[in-house]
Coordinates of C-alpha atoms and ligand atoms in Angstrom, one line a residue:
M1 CA -19.2 10.3 -4.2
K2 CA -15.8 9.9 -5.8
A3 CA -12.5 8.5 -4.6
V4 CA -9.1 9.3 -6.0
L5 CA -6.7 6.4 -5.7
L6 CA -3.0 7.5 -5.5
V7 CA -0.9 4.9 -7.1
G8 CA 1.4 7.0 -9.3
G9 CA 4.6 6.4 -7.3
M10 CA 7.5 4.5 -8.9
G11 CA 8.0 2.1 -6.0
T12 CA 11.7 2.8 -5.9
R13 CA 12.2 1.1 -2.5
L14 CA 10.9 -2.2 -4.0
R15 CA 13.2 -2.4 -6.9
P16 CA 14.0 -4.6 -8.8
L17 CA 10.5 -6.0 -8.2
T18 CA 8.9 -2.7 -9.4
Y19 CA 10.8 -2.8 -12.6
R20 CA 8.6 -5.7 -13.6
I21 CA 5.3 -4.7 -12.0
P22 CA 4.0 -1.4 -10.6
K23 CA 3.6 -1.3 -6.8
P24 CA -0.2 -1.2 -6.9
L25 CA -0.2 -4.6 -8.7
L26 CA 2.1 -6.2 -6.2
P27 CA 0.3 -9.2 -4.8
V28 CA -0.2 -9.3 -1.0
M29 CA -1.7 -12.7 -0.1
G30 CA -2.2 -13.4 -3.8
K31 CA -4.3 -10.2 -4.3
P32 CA -2.8 -7.0 -5.8
L33 CA -2.5 -4.1 -3.4
I34 CA -4.8 -1.9 -5.4
M35 CA -7.6 -4.5 -5.0
H36 CA -7.2 -4.6 -1.2
V37 CA -7.6 -0.8 -1.3
I38 CA -10.5 -0.8 -3.7
D39 CA -12.3 -3.5 -1.7
S40 CA -12.0 -1.3 1.4
I41 CA -13.9 1.7 -0.2
P42 CA -17.6 1.7 0.9
G43 CA -20.5 1.4 -1.5
E44 CA -21.4 5.1 -1.4
V45 CA -18.4 5.7 -3.5
D46 CA -19.7 5.2 -7.1
E47 CA -16.5 6.0 -9.0
V48 CA -12.8 5.4 -8.3
I49 CA -10.6 7.7 -10.2
V50 CA -7.0 6.6 -10.7
P51 CA -4.4 9.0 -12.1
V52 CA -1.7 6.8 -13.7
G53 CA 1.6 7.2 -15.4
Y54 CA 4.1 4.6 -14.5
K55 CA 3.2 1.3 -16.3
R56 CA -0.2 2.5 -17.2
E57 CA -0.8 -0.3 -19.7
M58 CA -0.2 -3.0 -17.0
M59 CA -2.7 -1.4 -14.7
E60 CA -5.3 -0.9 -17.5
E61 CA -4.8 -4.5 -18.6
Y62 CA -5.2 -5.8 -15.0
L63 CA -8.3 -3.8 -14.2
N64 CA -9.9 -4.7 -17.5
S65 CA -9.4 -8.4 -17.0
H66 CA -10.3 -8.3 -13.3
P67 CA -13.1 -5.8 -13.1
P68 CA -13.4 -4.8 -9.4
G69 CA -17.3 -4.4 -9.6
R70 CA -17.4 -0.6 -9.5
R71 CA -16.7 2.2 -11.9
I72 CA -13.0 2.8 -12.4
T73 CA -11.7 5.8 -14.4
L74 CA -8.1 5.9 -15.3
V75 CA -6.8 9.4 -16.0
D76 CA -3.4 10.0 -17.7
E77 CA -0.6 11.6 -15.7
P78 CA 2.2 11.6 -18.2
E79 CA 4.7 13.2 -15.8
P80 CA 4.4 12.6 -12.0
L81 CA 2.5 15.6 -10.6
G82 CA 3.0 14.8 -6.9
T83 CA 0.2 13.7 -4.6
G84 CA -1.5 17.1 -4.8
G85 CA -0.9 17.7 -8.5
A86 CA -2.4 14.3 -9.2
V87 CA -5.6 15.2 -7.4
R88 CA -5.8 18.7 -9.1
N89 CA -5.4 16.9 -12.4
V90 CA -8.6 14.9 -11.9
G91 CA -10.5 17.9 -10.4
E92 CA -13.0 18.0 -13.3
H93 CA -14.3 14.5 -12.2
I94 CA -14.9 15.7 -8.5
D95 CA -18.3 17.0 -7.8
G96 CA -18.4 17.5 -4.0
Q97 CA -17.0 15.8 -0.9
F98 CA -14.4 13.2 -1.9
L99 CA -12.0 10.7 -0.7
V100 CA -8.2 10.3 -1.5
I101 CA -6.5 7.1 -0.6
N102 CA -2.9 6.1 -0.9
G103 CA -2.9 2.9 -2.9
D104 CA 0.0 1.2 -1.1
V105 CA -1.4 0.7 2.4
I106 CA -2.9 -2.4 3.9
T107 CA -5.2 -1.3 6.7
S108 CA -8.2 -2.2 8.8
L109 CA -9.5 1.5 8.6
D110 CA -13.3 1.4 8.3
V111 CA -13.7 4.1 5.6
A112 CA -17.4 4.5 6.2
S113 CA -16.8 5.4 9.8
F114 CA -14.1 7.7 8.7
L115 CA -16.5 9.5 6.4
R116 CA -19.1 9.8 9.2
F117 CA -16.4 11.3 11.4
H118 CA -15.5 13.9 8.7
R119 CA -19.1 15.0 8.3
A120 CA -19.6 15.2 12.1
K121 CA -16.6 17.4 12.5
G122 CA -17.5 19.6 9.5
G123 CA -13.9 20.6 8.7
I124 CA -12.5 21.2 5.2
A125 CA -10.4 18.0 5.5
S126 CA -10.0 14.9 7.7
I127 CA -7.1 12.5 7.6
S128 CA -6.8 9.0 9.1
L129 CA -4.0 8.7 11.7
W130 CA -2.0 5.8 13.0
P131 CA 0.4 5.7 15.9
V132 CA 4.0 4.5 15.2
E133 CA 7.3 4.3 17.2
D134 CA 9.3 6.2 14.6
P135 CA 7.3 8.8 12.8
S136 CA 10.2 10.2 10.7
P137 CA 9.4 8.4 7.5
F138 CA 5.8 9.7 7.5
G139 CA 3.6 12.7 7.8
V140 CA 3.2 13.7 11.4
A141 CA 0.1 15.3 13.0
Q142 CA -0.5 17.0 16.3
L143 CA -4.1 16.8 17.7
D144 CA -5.9 19.0 20.2
G145 CA -8.6 17.6 22.5
D146 CA -11.2 18.0 19.9
Q147 CA -9.3 15.8 17.4
R148 CA -8.4 18.9 15.4
I149 CA -5.0 18.9 13.8
T150 CA -2.9 21.8 15.0
R151 CA 0.3 21.0 13.2
F152 CA 1.3 18.8 10.3
Q153 CA 4.8 18.0 9.1
E154 CA 5.9 15.7 6.4
K155 CA 8.9 13.5 7.2
P156 CA 10.4 15.4 10.1
K157 CA 13.7 14.5 11.6
R158 CA 13.2 11.9 14.2
E159 CA 14.2 14.3 17.1
E160 CA 11.9 17.0 15.7
A161 CA 8.8 14.8 15.4
F162 CA 6.2 16.4 17.7
S163 CA 3.9 13.4 17.9
K164 CA 3.7 9.6 17.2
L165 CA 0.6 10.0 15.2
I166 CA 1.2 9.7 11.5
N167 CA -0.8 10.3 8.4
A168 CA -2.3 6.9 7.5
G169 CA -2.9 7.9 3.9
A170 CA -6.7 8.3 3.6
Y171 CA -8.3 11.7 3.3
A172 CA -11.9 12.9 3.3
L173 CA -11.9 16.3 1.6
E174 CA -14.3 19.1 0.6
R175 CA -14.1 20.1 -3.0
E176 CA -12.7 23.5 -2.0
V177 CA -9.4 21.8 -1.2
L178 CA -8.8 21.8 -4.9
D179 CA -8.4 25.6 -4.7
Y180 CA -5.4 25.2 -2.4
I181 CA -3.4 23.1 -4.9
G182 CA -1.1 25.2 -7.0
D183 CA 0.3 24.4 -10.5
G184 CA 2.9 21.9 -11.4
F185 CA 4.3 19.3 -9.1
V186 CA 2.6 19.7 -5.8
S187 CA 2.9 17.6 -2.6
M188 CA -0.4 17.3 -0.8
E189 CA 1.4 16.6 2.5
R190 CA 4.1 19.3 2.2
E191 CA 2.3 22.1 0.4
V192 CA -1.5 21.7 0.8
F193 CA -2.1 20.3 4.3
P194 CA -0.3 23.1 6.2
K195 CA -2.6 25.6 4.4
L196 CA -5.7 23.8 5.5
L197 CA -5.0 23.9 9.2
D198 CA -6.9 27.2 9.7
R199 CA -9.8 25.9 7.8
G200 CA -10.4 23.0 10.1
M201 CA -8.5 19.7 9.6
Y202 CA -9.3 16.7 11.8
G203 CA -7.6 13.5 12.6
F204 CA -9.4 10.1 12.8
Q205 CA -7.6 7.4 14.8
F206 CA -8.6 3.8 14.5
E207 CA -7.7 0.3 15.7
G208 CA -6.5 -2.9 14.1
H209 CA -3.6 -2.8 11.6
W210 CA -1.9 -0.5 9.2
I211 CA 1.1 -1.2 6.9
D212 CA 2.5 1.0 4.2
C213 CA 3.8 -1.6 1.7
G214 CA 6.6 0.6 0.4
T215 CA 9.5 -1.6 1.5
R216 CA 10.5 -5.3 1.5
E217 CA 10.1 -5.4 5.3
N218 CA 6.6 -4.0 5.2
V219 CA 5.4 -6.2 2.3
L220 CA 6.6 -9.2 4.3
S221 CA 4.9 -7.9 7.5
A222 CA 1.6 -7.2 5.6
H223 CA 1.6 -10.9 4.6
R224 CA 2.3 -12.0 8.1
T225 CA -0.5 -9.8 9.5
L226 CA -3.1 -11.0 7.0
M227 CA -2.1 -14.6 7.5
G228 CA -3.6 -14.7 11.0
D229 CA -2.3 -17.6 13.1
R230 CA -2.8 -20.7 10.9
A231 CA -0.9 -22.6 8.3
A232 CA -3.1 -22.7 5.2
V233 CA -1.9 -25.5 3.0
S234 CA -3.6 -26.2 -0.3
K235 CA -5.0 -29.7 -0.9
S236 CA -3.3 -29.7 -4.3
S237 CA 0.2 -29.0 -2.9
V238 CA 2.8 -31.7 -2.1
T239 CA 4.1 -31.6 1.4
E240 CA 5.5 -35.1 2.1
G241 CA 8.2 -35.0 4.7
A242 CA 7.9 -31.2 5.0
T243 CA 7.6 -29.2 8.2
V244 CA 5.1 -26.3 7.8
H245 CA 5.0 -23.9 10.7
A246 CA 2.1 -21.4 11.3
P247 CA 1.4 -18.9 10.2
S248 CA 2.0 -19.6 6.6
H249 CA 0.4 -20.3 3.3
V250 CA 1.3 -23.0 0.8
G251 CA -0.5 -22.4 -2.5
D252 CA -2.1 -24.6 -5.2
E253 CA 0.2 -27.2 -6.8
A254 CA 3.2 -26.0 -4.8
V255 CA 5.8 -28.7 -4.0
V256 CA 7.5 -28.3 -0.6
A257 CA 8.3 -32.0 0.1
G258 CA 11.2 -32.5 2.6
A259 CA 11.5 -28.7 3.1
V260 CA 10.9 -26.5 6.1
I261 CA 8.4 -23.7 5.7
G262 CA 9.0 -21.3 8.5
P263 CA 6.5 -18.9 10.1
G264 CA 5.4 -15.9 8.1
T265 CA 6.1 -17.6 4.7
Y266 CA 3.8 -17.2 1.8
V267 CA 4.4 -19.8 -1.0
S268 CA 2.4 -19.0 -4.1
Q269 CA 1.0 -21.4 -6.6
R270 CA 3.3 -23.9 -8.5
C271 CA 6.4 -23.0 -6.5
V272 CA 8.9 -25.7 -5.8
V273 CA 11.0 -25.7 -2.6
G274 CA 13.6 -28.4 -2.8
P275 CA 14.3 -31.0 0.0
M276 CA 16.4 -29.8 3.0
S277 CA 15.8 -26.2 2.2
A278 CA 14.3 -23.8 4.7
V279 CA 12.2 -20.7 3.8
E280 CA 11.3 -18.4 6.6
G281 CA 9.5 -15.0 6.8
S282 CA 9.5 -14.8 3.1
V283 CA 7.2 -14.4 0.1
L284 CA 7.7 -16.6 -3.0
Y285 CA 5.6 -15.3 -5.9
G286 CA 4.3 -17.7 -8.5
D287 CA 6.5 -20.4 -10.2
V288 CA 9.5 -19.8 -8.0
R289 CA 12.0 -22.7 -7.8
I290 CA 14.2 -23.0 -4.7
G291 CA 16.8 -25.7 -5.0
T292 CA 17.9 -28.2 -2.4
R293 CA 19.7 -27.2 0.9
C294 CA 18.9 -23.5 0.4
R295 CA 18.1 -21.0 3.1
V296 CA 15.7 -18.1 2.3
V297 CA 15.0 -15.7 5.1
D298 CA 13.1 -12.4 5.2
S299 CA 13.1 -12.1 1.4
I300 CA 10.8 -11.6 -1.5
I301 CA 11.5 -13.9 -4.5
D302 CA 9.8 -12.7 -7.7
Q303 CA 7.8 -14.8 -10.1
G304 CA 9.7 -17.4 -12.1
V305 CA 13.0 -17.0 -10.3
S306 CA 15.2 -20.0 -9.8
V307 CA 17.4 -20.1 -6.7
P308 CA 20.3 -22.5 -7.2
D309 CA 21.0 -25.5 -4.8
G310 CA 22.8 -24.5 -1.6
A311 CA 22.1 -20.7 -1.9
E312 CA 21.5 -18.4 1.0
V313 CA 19.2 -15.5 0.4
V314 CA 18.8 -13.2 3.4
S315 CA 16.9 -9.9 3.5
Q316 CA 16.8 -9.5 -0.3
I317 CA 14.4 -8.9 -3.2
V318 CA 15.3 -11.2 -6.0
S319 CA 13.8 -10.7 -9.5
R320 CA 14.7 -11.5 -13.0
S321 CA 14.0 -7.8 -14.0
E322 CA 17.0 -5.7 -13.5
K323 CA 15.5 -2.5 -14.9
Ligands
GDD401 N1 -0.6 9.9 -9.2 C1 0.4 10.0 -8.4 N2 1.4 10.9 -8.8 N3 0.6 9.3 -7.3 C2 1.7 9.5 -6.6 C3 2.7 10.4 -6.9 C4 2.5 11.1 -8.1 O1 3.4 12.0 -8.5 N4 3.7 10.2 -6.0 C5 3.3 9.3 -5.0 N5 2.0 8.9 -5.4 C6 1.3 7.8 -4.7 C7 2.0 6.6 -4.4 O2 1.9 5.6 -5.4 C8 1.5 6.1 -3.1 O3 0.3 5.3 -3.2 C9 1.0 7.4 -2.4 O4 0.9 8.4 -3.5 C10 1.9 7.9 -1.4 O5 3.2 8.1 -2.0 P1 4.5 7.3 -1.4 O6 5.6 7.6 -2.2 O7 4.2 5.9 -1.0 O8 4.7 8.2 0.0 P2 5.2 7.8 1.4 O9 4.8 6.4 1.7 O10 6.6 8.1 1.5 O11 4.4 8.9 2.3 C11 3.0 9.1 2.2 O12 2.2 8.0 2.8 C12 2.5 7.9 4.2 C13 1.6 6.8 4.7 O13 1.7 5.6 4.0 C14 2.6 10.4 2.8 O14 1.3 10.6 2.5 C15 2.8 10.4 4.3 O15 2.4 11.6 4.9 C16 2.1 9.2 4.9 O16 2.4 9.1 6.3
MG402 MG1 4.0 4.8 0.7

């Protein structure tokens, strides 16, 4: 069985971070998003097909130097084709029932159970569903008593959303779905799903966690979720006089002496947080330097950035890449 991994978006909401690095390679708890997703795909999937355009070389280089232990096929997508067009474009690799997974989601979805659900229902498509308070930034599904989807609408106005159940970004599809994808740029969610409703489309709800890592807030919340409830402090870090609150992570050879590491903070390897500074609810990628008496809150500080003494960084993404 094949899986198609959708990672072709430009990550616009995570700029300037995504000027340097494509969203799928963005580390969450030190591991690129795409690896979290690949690791969640069950063993019965023997090949993962990845249509790529934006920063293809970086993806290729990463996957070659960190082979994920299963067959990965990168397919060129020189112009973005949309989520549907990207799937159509790799159609020749698909030989039967297949999976499609959005590559920017951190989730506890058990993909093997999801596939069993799809087979038991026998529809042309099944999609994973997750409940949220405000469904308007997502695809919204309405279910009947038999878990069949009766309506689907991508990004409705908040007042027009007919359910709190959203498309969680994993699809189990029959090969025939390819026949429903037209030419050119095609959105799976806007143009294909509505056409599949009559053919039997089912929704699979699950428990645990689900976070679309498309925004700063969500990348931070993914870290907080995966951190659990403890402070994980590397033995090779320097923490004299520091206060480290849980949950948090202080990586190898990081120096946080005399600083306050607040809850929900991920300090990567070799970062330095100066004395009398406080970092809270934030992620520092590798080799970041935070000066003395700084305050960093709810922010992502990209690799290699230096934050000058006394600075306040609140709710920002700071990177050296500007475009
Ligand atoms: N190959 C390719 N080509 N991939 C694409 C393209 C494209 O043109 N456009 C987007 N993608 C990839 C993105 O990289 C991402 O992994 C996935 O497809 C979904 O695109 P996003 O841009 O992240 O969409 P979204 O988050 O606004 O909405 C989608 O995901 C939600 C759940 O996370 C939709 O599928 C919603 O219905 C869904 O609720
Ligand atoms: Mg997304």
